[in-house]
Tab-separated table of C-alpha atoms and ligand atoms in Angstrom:
chain	number	residue	atom	x	y	z
A	1	MET	CA	-8.545	25.504	-9.351
A	2	ASP	CA	-11.431	24.273	-7.257
A	3	THR	CA	-12.618	27.309	-5.348
A	4	ASN	CA	-14.695	25.141	-3.022
A	5	CYS	CA	-12.488	22.095	-2.421
A	6	MET	CA	-13.303	19.813	0.516
A	7	THR	CA	-10.068	19.779	2.513
A	8	VAL	CA	-9.662	17.257	5.314
A	9	SER	CA	-9.725	20.083	7.856
A	10	ARG	CA	-13.064	21.346	6.499
A	11	PHE	CA	-14.343	17.749	6.378
A	12	ILE	CA	-13.456	17.143	10.050
A	13	ILE	CA	-14.883	20.502	11.179
A	14	GLU	CA	-18.181	19.526	9.545
A	15	ARG	CA	-18.075	16.077	11.200
A	16	GLN	CA	-17.187	17.692	14.539
A	17	ARG	CA	-20.409	19.701	14.501
A	18	GLU	CA	-22.334	16.397	14.360
A	19	VAL	CA	-20.672	15.168	17.582
A	20	PRO	CA	-22.386	16.473	20.739
A	21	GLY	CA	-19.890	17.926	23.185
A	22	ALA	CA	-17.023	17.912	20.689
A	23	THR	CA	-14.294	20.235	21.945
A	24	GLY	CA	-12.295	20.606	18.759
A	25	GLU	CA	-9.318	18.740	20.266
A	26	PHE	CA	-9.574	15.974	17.661
A	27	THR	CA	-9.443	18.584	14.882
A	28	ILE	CA	-6.268	20.021	16.403
A	29	LEU	CA	-4.785	16.533	16.801
A	30	LEU	CA	-5.514	15.748	13.170
A	31	SER	CA	-3.953	19.028	12.104
A	32	SER	CA	-0.681	18.039	13.802
A	33	LEU	CA	-0.791	14.692	11.989
A	34	LEU	CA	-1.373	16.440	8.651
A	35	THR	CA	1.661	18.666	9.209
A	36	SER	CA	3.729	15.550	9.929
A	37	PHE	CA	2.555	13.803	6.780
A	38	LYS	CA	3.237	16.853	4.586
A	39	SER	CA	6.752	17.066	6.010
A	40	ILE	CA	7.420	13.329	5.611
A	41	SER	CA	6.054	13.380	2.056
A	42	SER	CA	8.443	16.194	1.178
A	43	ALA	CA	11.397	14.368	2.779
A	44	VAL	CA	10.594	11.087	1.008
A	45	ASN	CA	10.309	12.843	-2.352
A	46	ARG	CA	13.601	14.766	-1.880
A	47	ALA	CA	15.585	11.962	-0.166
A	48	GLY	CA	17.462	10.952	-3.298
A	49	ILE	CA	18.422	14.487	-4.247
A	50	HIS	CA	19.500	15.433	-0.718
A	51	GLN	CA	21.235	12.123	-0.105
A	52	ILE	CA	19.220	11.176	2.990
A	53	TYR	CA	18.728	7.610	1.934
A	54	GLY	CA	20.624	4.957	3.782
A	55	LEU	CA	20.967	3.673	7.289
A	56	ALA	CA	20.909	5.825	10.374
A	57	GLY	CA	23.451	3.454	11.880
A	58	ASP	CA	21.125	2.038	14.530
A	59	THR	CA	18.342	-0.512	14.876
A	60	ASN	CA	14.907	-0.073	16.430
A	61	ILE	CA	13.619	-2.125	19.352
A	62	THR	CA	12.342	-4.851	17.073
A	63	GLY	CA	15.691	-5.205	15.356
A	64	ASP	CA	14.894	-3.407	12.083
A	65	ASP	CA	17.720	-1.305	10.677
A	66	GLN	CA	16.705	2.329	11.137
A	67	LYS	CA	16.914	4.429	7.997
A	68	LYS	CA	17.640	8.140	8.192
A	69	LEU	CA	14.087	8.722	6.959
A	70	ASP	CA	12.715	6.462	9.736
A	71	VAL	CA	14.381	8.663	12.355
A	72	LEU	CA	13.328	11.908	10.668
A	73	SER	CA	9.714	10.743	10.296
A	74	ASN	CA	9.557	9.515	13.874
A	75	GLU	CA	10.956	12.727	15.348
A	76	THR	CA	8.544	14.781	13.242
A	77	MET	CA	5.468	12.881	14.444
A	78	ILE	CA	6.559	12.882	18.096
A	79	ASN	CA	7.276	16.643	18.010
A	80	MET	CA	4.091	17.626	16.195
A	81	LEU	CA	1.824	15.420	18.327
A	82	GLY	CA	3.637	16.334	21.540
A	83	ALA	CA	3.134	20.044	20.853
A	84	SER	CA	-0.574	19.773	20.021
A	85	TYR	CA	-1.878	19.900	23.628
A	86	THR	CA	-4.204	17.023	22.656
A	87	VAL	CA	-2.015	13.951	23.322
A	88	CYS	CA	-0.964	12.361	26.633
A	89	GLY	CA	0.915	9.333	25.319
A	90	MET	CA	2.284	7.728	22.177
A	91	VAL	CA	3.521	4.347	20.970
A	92	SER	CA	5.936	4.362	18.032
A	93	GLU	CA	7.544	1.454	16.218
A	94	GLU	CA	10.828	3.366	16.534
A	95	ASN	CA	10.733	3.788	20.326
A	96	LYS	CA	11.348	1.007	22.836
A	97	ASN	CA	9.017	2.428	25.483
A	98	VAL	CA	5.722	4.306	25.681
A	99	ILE	CA	6.298	8.036	25.053
A	100	ARG	CA	4.702	10.247	27.717
A	101	VAL	CA	3.888	13.836	26.842
A	102	PRO	CA	5.390	15.758	29.772
A	103	PRO	CA	2.637	16.932	32.152
A	104	ALA	CA	5.030	19.556	33.473
A	105	ASN	CA	4.289	21.959	30.636
A	106	GLU	CA	0.630	20.960	30.867
A	107	LYS	CA	0.734	19.857	27.259
A	108	GLN	CA	-1.096	16.660	28.073
A	109	GLY	CA	-4.358	15.988	26.226
A	110	LYS	CA	-6.853	13.125	26.219
A	111	TYR	CA	-5.649	11.193	23.152
A	112	ILE	CA	-3.144	8.357	22.752
A	113	VAL	CA	-1.618	7.844	19.305
A	114	CYS	CA	-0.030	4.580	18.145
A	115	PHE	CA	1.979	4.920	14.949
A	116	ASP	CA	4.539	3.513	12.569
A	117	PRO	CA	6.044	6.726	11.220
A	118	LEU	CA	7.434	5.243	8.025
A	119	ASP	CA	6.419	1.685	7.272
A	120	GLY	CA	8.143	-0.198	4.496
A	121	SER	CA	11.255	1.956	4.643
A	122	SER	CA	13.349	-0.928	3.287
A	123	ASN	CA	11.642	-0.094	-0.027
A	124	ILE	CA	12.695	3.572	-0.094
A	125	GLU	CA	15.794	3.294	-2.280
A	126	CYS	CA	13.889	1.439	-5.006
A	127	LEU	CA	11.108	4.067	-4.879
A	128	ALA	CA	8.392	1.527	-3.981
A	129	SER	CA	5.462	3.163	-2.199
A	130	ILE	CA	5.772	3.492	1.605
A	131	GLY	CA	3.562	4.992	4.269
A	132	SER	CA	2.759	6.235	7.759
A	133	ILE	CA	0.225	4.271	9.839
A	134	PHE	CA	-1.662	5.640	12.874
A	135	GLY	CA	-4.403	4.762	15.336
A	136	ILE	CA	-6.021	7.141	17.836
A	137	LEU	CA	-7.290	6.054	21.275
A	138	LYS	CA	-8.643	8.010	24.233
A	139	LYS	CA	-7.235	7.887	27.754
A	140	PRO	CA	-9.589	5.392	29.515
A	141	ASP	CA	-10.253	7.648	32.546
A	142	PRO	CA	-10.164	11.365	31.712
A	143	SER	CA	-10.085	12.235	35.414
A	144	LYS	CA	-6.764	10.439	35.980
A	145	ASP	CA	-3.216	11.078	34.784
A	146	PHE	CA	-2.025	9.028	31.813
A	147	LYS	CA	-0.318	5.796	32.743
A	148	GLU	CA	1.551	3.484	30.378
A	149	ALA	CA	-0.992	0.683	30.810
A	150	ASP	CA	-3.543	2.983	29.125
A	151	VAL	CA	-2.092	2.037	25.724
A	152	PHE	CA	-3.099	-1.617	26.120
A	153	GLN	CA	-6.542	-1.227	24.576
A	154	PRO	CA	-8.029	-3.377	21.794
A	155	GLY	CA	-8.280	-1.772	18.373
A	156	ASP	CA	-12.052	-1.725	18.797
A	157	ASN	CA	-11.439	1.286	21.053
A	158	PHE	CA	-9.986	3.422	18.259
A	159	VAL	CA	-11.839	6.686	17.662
A	160	ALA	CA	-10.048	6.959	14.326
A	161	ALA	CA	-7.211	5.334	12.392
A	162	GLY	CA	-5.640	5.441	8.991
A	163	TYR	CA	-2.554	5.755	6.876
A	164	THR	CA	-0.789	8.119	4.520
A	165	LEU	CA	0.623	6.535	1.375
A	166	TYR	CA	3.710	8.130	-0.202
A	167	GLY	CA	3.491	6.808	-3.741
A	168	SER	CA	2.873	8.229	-7.211
A	169	ALA	CA	0.767	10.661	-5.184
A	170	THR	CA	0.508	11.233	-1.444
A	171	MET	CA	-2.850	10.153	-0.034
A	172	LEU	CA	-4.351	10.149	3.449
A	173	VAL	CA	-6.950	7.440	4.098
A	174	LEU	CA	-8.862	8.258	7.290
A	175	ALA	CA	-11.342	5.931	9.021
A	176	LEU	CA	-13.638	7.485	11.628
A	177	LYS	CA	-15.545	5.317	14.136
A	178	ASP	CA	-18.976	4.622	12.571
A	179	ALA	CA	-18.412	7.449	10.093
A	180	GLY	CA	-16.794	5.685	7.172
A	181	VAL	CA	-13.443	5.700	5.386
A	182	HIS	CA	-12.424	8.686	3.265
A	183	GLY	CA	-9.457	9.301	0.958
A	184	PHE	CA	-7.753	12.696	0.669
A	185	MET	CA	-5.154	13.309	-2.039
A	186	TYR	CA	-2.354	15.745	-1.187
A	187	ASP	CA	-2.253	18.764	-3.512
A	188	PRO	CA	1.196	20.361	-3.052
A	189	THR	CA	0.156	23.421	-5.067
A	190	ILE	CA	-2.133	24.475	-2.208
A	191	GLY	CA	-0.560	22.415	0.594
A	192	GLU	CA	-3.845	20.673	1.423
A	193	PHE	CA	-5.225	17.129	1.543
A	194	VAL	CA	-8.359	17.250	-0.644
A	195	LEU	CA	-11.281	14.790	-0.533
A	196	THR	CA	-11.081	12.600	-3.654
A	197	ASP	CA	-12.403	9.233	-2.404
A	198	PRO	CA	-15.440	9.703	-0.130
A	199	ASP	CA	-16.910	6.681	1.661
A	200	MET	CA	-14.412	4.035	0.457
A	201	LYS	CA	-15.726	0.453	0.500
A	202	ILE	CA	-14.007	-2.922	0.048
A	203	GLN	CA	-15.886	-5.210	-2.341
A	204	PRO	CA	-17.212	-8.394	-0.651
A	205	LYS	CA	-14.950	-10.719	-2.707
A	206	GLY	CA	-11.879	-10.025	-4.831
A	207	LYS	CA	-9.590	-11.815	-7.299
A	208	ILE	CA	-6.168	-10.907	-5.859
A	209	TYR	CA	-4.157	-12.555	-3.094
A	210	SER	CA	-1.129	-10.828	-1.605
A	211	THR	CA	1.517	-12.479	0.573
A	212	ASN	CA	5.255	-13.155	0.594
A	213	GLU	CA	5.322	-16.576	-1.058
A	214	GLY	CA	9.015	-16.838	-0.224
A	215	ASN	CA	7.712	-17.993	3.150
A	216	TYR	CA	5.530	-20.735	1.642
A	217	LYS	CA	7.517	-23.660	3.044
A	218	TYR	CA	7.277	-22.171	6.572
A	219	LEU	CA	3.486	-21.692	6.452
A	220	SER	CA	0.832	-23.884	8.092
A	221	THR	CA	-0.913	-26.568	6.046
A	222	GLY	CA	-4.155	-24.599	6.046
A	223	VAL	CA	-2.551	-21.442	4.609
A	224	GLN	CA	-0.561	-23.467	2.072
A	225	LYS	CA	-3.759	-25.197	0.899
A	226	TYR	CA	-5.543	-21.854	0.683
A	227	ILE	CA	-2.789	-20.387	-1.525
A	228	ASP	CA	-2.824	-23.553	-3.671
A	229	SER	CA	-6.604	-23.162	-4.099
A	230	LYS	CA	-6.094	-19.635	-5.442
A	231	LYS	CA	-3.520	-20.873	-7.983
A	232	PHE	CA	-5.277	-24.098	-8.992
A	233	PRO	CA	-8.991	-23.507	-8.376
A	234	GLU	CA	-11.369	-26.454	-8.902
A	235	THR	CA	-13.608	-24.055	-10.814
A	236	GLY	CA	-13.106	-20.603	-12.320
A	237	GLU	CA	-9.891	-18.712	-12.995
A	238	PRO	CA	-6.871	-18.434	-10.649
A	239	TYR	CA	-6.472	-15.306	-8.534
A	240	ALA	CA	-3.851	-12.760	-9.500
A	241	ALA	CA	-0.816	-12.543	-7.190
A	242	ARG	CA	0.339	-9.084	-6.140
A	243	TYR	CA	2.931	-8.287	-3.439
A	244	ILE	CA	4.772	-4.982	-2.985
A	245	GLY	CA	6.295	-5.767	0.415
A	246	SER	CA	5.071	-2.472	1.844
A	247	MET	CA	1.988	-2.947	4.021
A	248	VAL	CA	0.442	0.453	3.300
A	249	ALA	CA	0.758	-0.033	-0.474
A	250	ASP	CA	-0.522	-3.638	-0.353
A	251	LEU	CA	-3.444	-2.633	1.856
A	252	HIS	CA	-4.373	0.401	-0.241
A	253	ARG	CA	-4.541	-1.792	-3.355
A	254	THR	CA	-6.637	-4.342	-1.433
A	255	ILE	CA	-9.102	-1.623	-0.394
A	256	LYS	CA	-9.318	-0.210	-3.919
A	257	TYR	CA	-9.417	-3.492	-5.877
A	258	GLY	CA	-10.567	-6.109	-3.346
A	259	GLY	CA	-8.984	-9.441	-2.441
A	260	ILE	CA	-6.820	-10.395	0.531
A	261	PHE	CA	-3.493	-9.354	2.063
A	262	MET	CA	-1.882	-11.850	4.431
A	263	TYR	CA	1.081	-11.931	6.744
A	264	PRO	CA	0.496	-15.303	8.464
A	265	LYS	CA	2.460	-16.739	11.354
A	266	ASN	CA	5.043	-19.254	10.213
A	267	THR	CA	7.743	-21.482	11.675
A	268	LYS	CA	10.239	-18.573	11.469
A	269	ALA	CA	7.803	-16.031	12.953
A	270	PRO	CA	5.355	-17.803	15.325
A	271	ASN	CA	3.278	-14.614	15.772
A	272	GLY	CA	3.745	-13.285	12.265
A	273	LYS	CA	5.860	-10.194	11.499
A	274	LEU	CA	3.506	-7.213	11.667
A	275	ARG	CA	2.969	-5.368	14.945
A	276	LEU	CA	-0.448	-5.252	16.532
A	277	LEU	CA	-0.682	-1.752	18.025
A	278	TYR	CA	0.543	0.378	15.136
A	279	GLU	CA	0.290	-1.780	11.998
A	280	CYS	CA	-2.372	-4.508	12.299
A	281	ASN	CA	-4.896	-2.623	14.454
A	282	PRO	CA	-5.039	0.631	12.438
A	283	MET	CA	-5.285	-1.295	9.154
A	284	ALA	CA	-7.917	-3.636	10.605
A	285	PHE	CA	-9.948	-0.618	11.749
A	286	VAL	CA	-9.801	0.888	8.233
A	287	ALA	CA	-10.748	-2.442	6.650
A	288	GLU	CA	-13.752	-3.047	8.927
A	289	GLN	CA	-15.008	0.556	8.639
A	290	ALA	CA	-14.827	0.059	4.835
A	291	GLY	CA	-17.002	-3.085	5.033
A	292	GLY	CA	-14.119	-5.564	4.921
A	293	ALA	CA	-12.659	-7.885	7.552
A	294	ALA	CA	-9.398	-8.423	9.445
A	295	SER	CA	-8.591	-11.670	11.245
A	296	GLU	CA	-5.609	-13.172	13.070
A	297	GLY	CA	-6.709	-16.523	11.660
A	298	SER	CA	-9.619	-17.461	13.882
A	299	GLY	CA	-10.879	-14.160	15.304
A	300	ARG	CA	-10.983	-10.413	14.775
A	301	ILE	CA	-7.718	-8.488	15.052
A	302	LEU	CA	-9.532	-5.560	16.719
A	303	ALA	CA	-10.714	-7.752	19.603
A	304	ILE	CA	-7.184	-8.706	20.709
A	305	LYS	CA	-6.221	-7.277	24.130
A	306	PRO	CA	-2.598	-6.178	23.709
A	307	LYS	CA	-0.030	-7.253	26.336
A	308	SER	CA	3.117	-5.517	25.096
A	309	ILE	CA	3.574	-2.484	22.864
A	310	HIS	CA	5.609	-4.225	20.149
A	311	GLU	CA	3.779	-7.546	20.075
A	312	ARG	CA	3.176	-9.063	16.681
A	313	ALA	CA	0.028	-10.656	15.231
A	314	PRO	CA	-0.757	-12.768	12.178
A	315	ILE	CA	-3.073	-10.848	9.823
A	316	PHE	CA	-5.528	-11.791	7.070
A	317	ILE	CA	-7.269	-8.628	5.838
A	318	GLY	CA	-9.422	-7.409	2.941
A	319	SER	CA	-12.656	-8.567	1.287
A	320	LYS	CA	-14.992	-10.144	3.827
A	321	GLU	CA	-15.629	-13.365	1.846
A	322	ASP	CA	-11.913	-13.900	1.129
A	323	VAL	CA	-11.019	-13.502	4.819
A	324	ALA	CA	-13.828	-15.884	5.821
A	325	GLU	CA	-12.550	-18.445	3.288
A	326	ILE	CA	-9.032	-18.588	4.705
A	327	GLU	CA	-10.427	-18.799	8.234
A	328	ASP	CA	-12.276	-21.919	7.028
A	329	PHE	CA	-9.035	-23.417	5.622
A	330	ILE	CA	-7.229	-22.716	8.913
A	331	LYS	CA	-10.113	-24.208	10.920
A	332	LYS	CA	-10.210	-27.314	8.702
A	333	PHE	CA	-6.478	-28.060	8.401
A	334	ASP	CA	-4.719	-26.312	11.284
A	335	SER	CA	-6.908	-26.868	14.330
B	401	LIG	P1	8.565	-9.277	4.140
B	401	LIG	C1	7.971	-3.688	5.658
B	401	LIG	O1	9.269	-4.030	6.118
B	401	LIG	C2	6.961	-4.445	6.504
B	401	LIG	O2	7.046	-4.063	7.833
B	401	LIG	C3	5.547	-4.219	5.954
B	401	LIG	O3	5.365	-2.949	5.430
B	401	LIG	C4	5.422	-5.289	4.893
B	401	LIG	O4	4.078	-5.707	4.702
B	401	LIG	C5	6.271	-6.430	5.473
B	401	LIG	O5	7.193	-5.837	6.390
B	401	LIG	C6	7.048	-7.151	4.405
B	401	LIG	O6	7.736	-8.224	5.033
B	401	LIG	O7	8.960	-10.366	5.123
B	401	LIG	O8	7.613	-9.795	3.091
B	401	LIG	O9	9.719	-8.516	3.558
């Protein structure tokens, strides 16, 4: 038993003291997120035993079948964040509209949280790793009431973002603006997320590419030629192909081992599949804070000004040199 373990709460309290004028609201906000993740982790791990797999009998706004765990995870995050007195608005993959924290009970705070409560839930029954994704913004004008347009901020405005991976272990990866990316493993024996991976960095170039090659025939010429170049390189060995089909798991591997994860646009999905506000942006923020890169094909994901809360974006993310290389292929063959 580590009698001096660095829990995420202790880690954030220490960081908070370095921020002039910090009020402690962020620490409280994070605490409500941690409670959500502990609850979701428990539900995911017990789903088979308690028979809460399966469909909830409805679809979300973007047409995905909602699983019982999707609904449970979403309600947990909305309730915990809404009761934290630190949040004024939320965007969830599972909700059609922006969620306003009711001002009536004066619970409104200064933060806006965009999240996918349980990403990859189609992989639950086969026990593939899944995860929660989140990004934290501030209300643009603290002197004014929250309005729905306040959520349409580029990912560059995030104060923090990250994900919690529910896999062979549960791990929170938290990126703080200009303060690095840090991994905290959940220890259920003490009910705490404990710092195990301080200052995570993505290596400049990897040897793994990750994409759904079932879409190959629908991809642009540039992306097809890039994939071909990884399989049949003019020099050196081919890249390894890895694809779990769960963004959090594929991204976590990319951060740990290097390489590139891609969900390009294609003739079936002209803007790609993954959503900008609560999937692409948070992951792009983590990648860039870890020294990697995240592009929509010809420019940074985090620079995109969102227009609708469920809009999609193509994404190429991971090692900086690998992302730059596919941007070159797209520029050469697709422009
Ligand atoms: P495909 C899971 O459904 C998800 O939203 C992401 O987690 C994952 O990266 C992607 O979709 C997988 O999509 O088309 O390869 O099944």
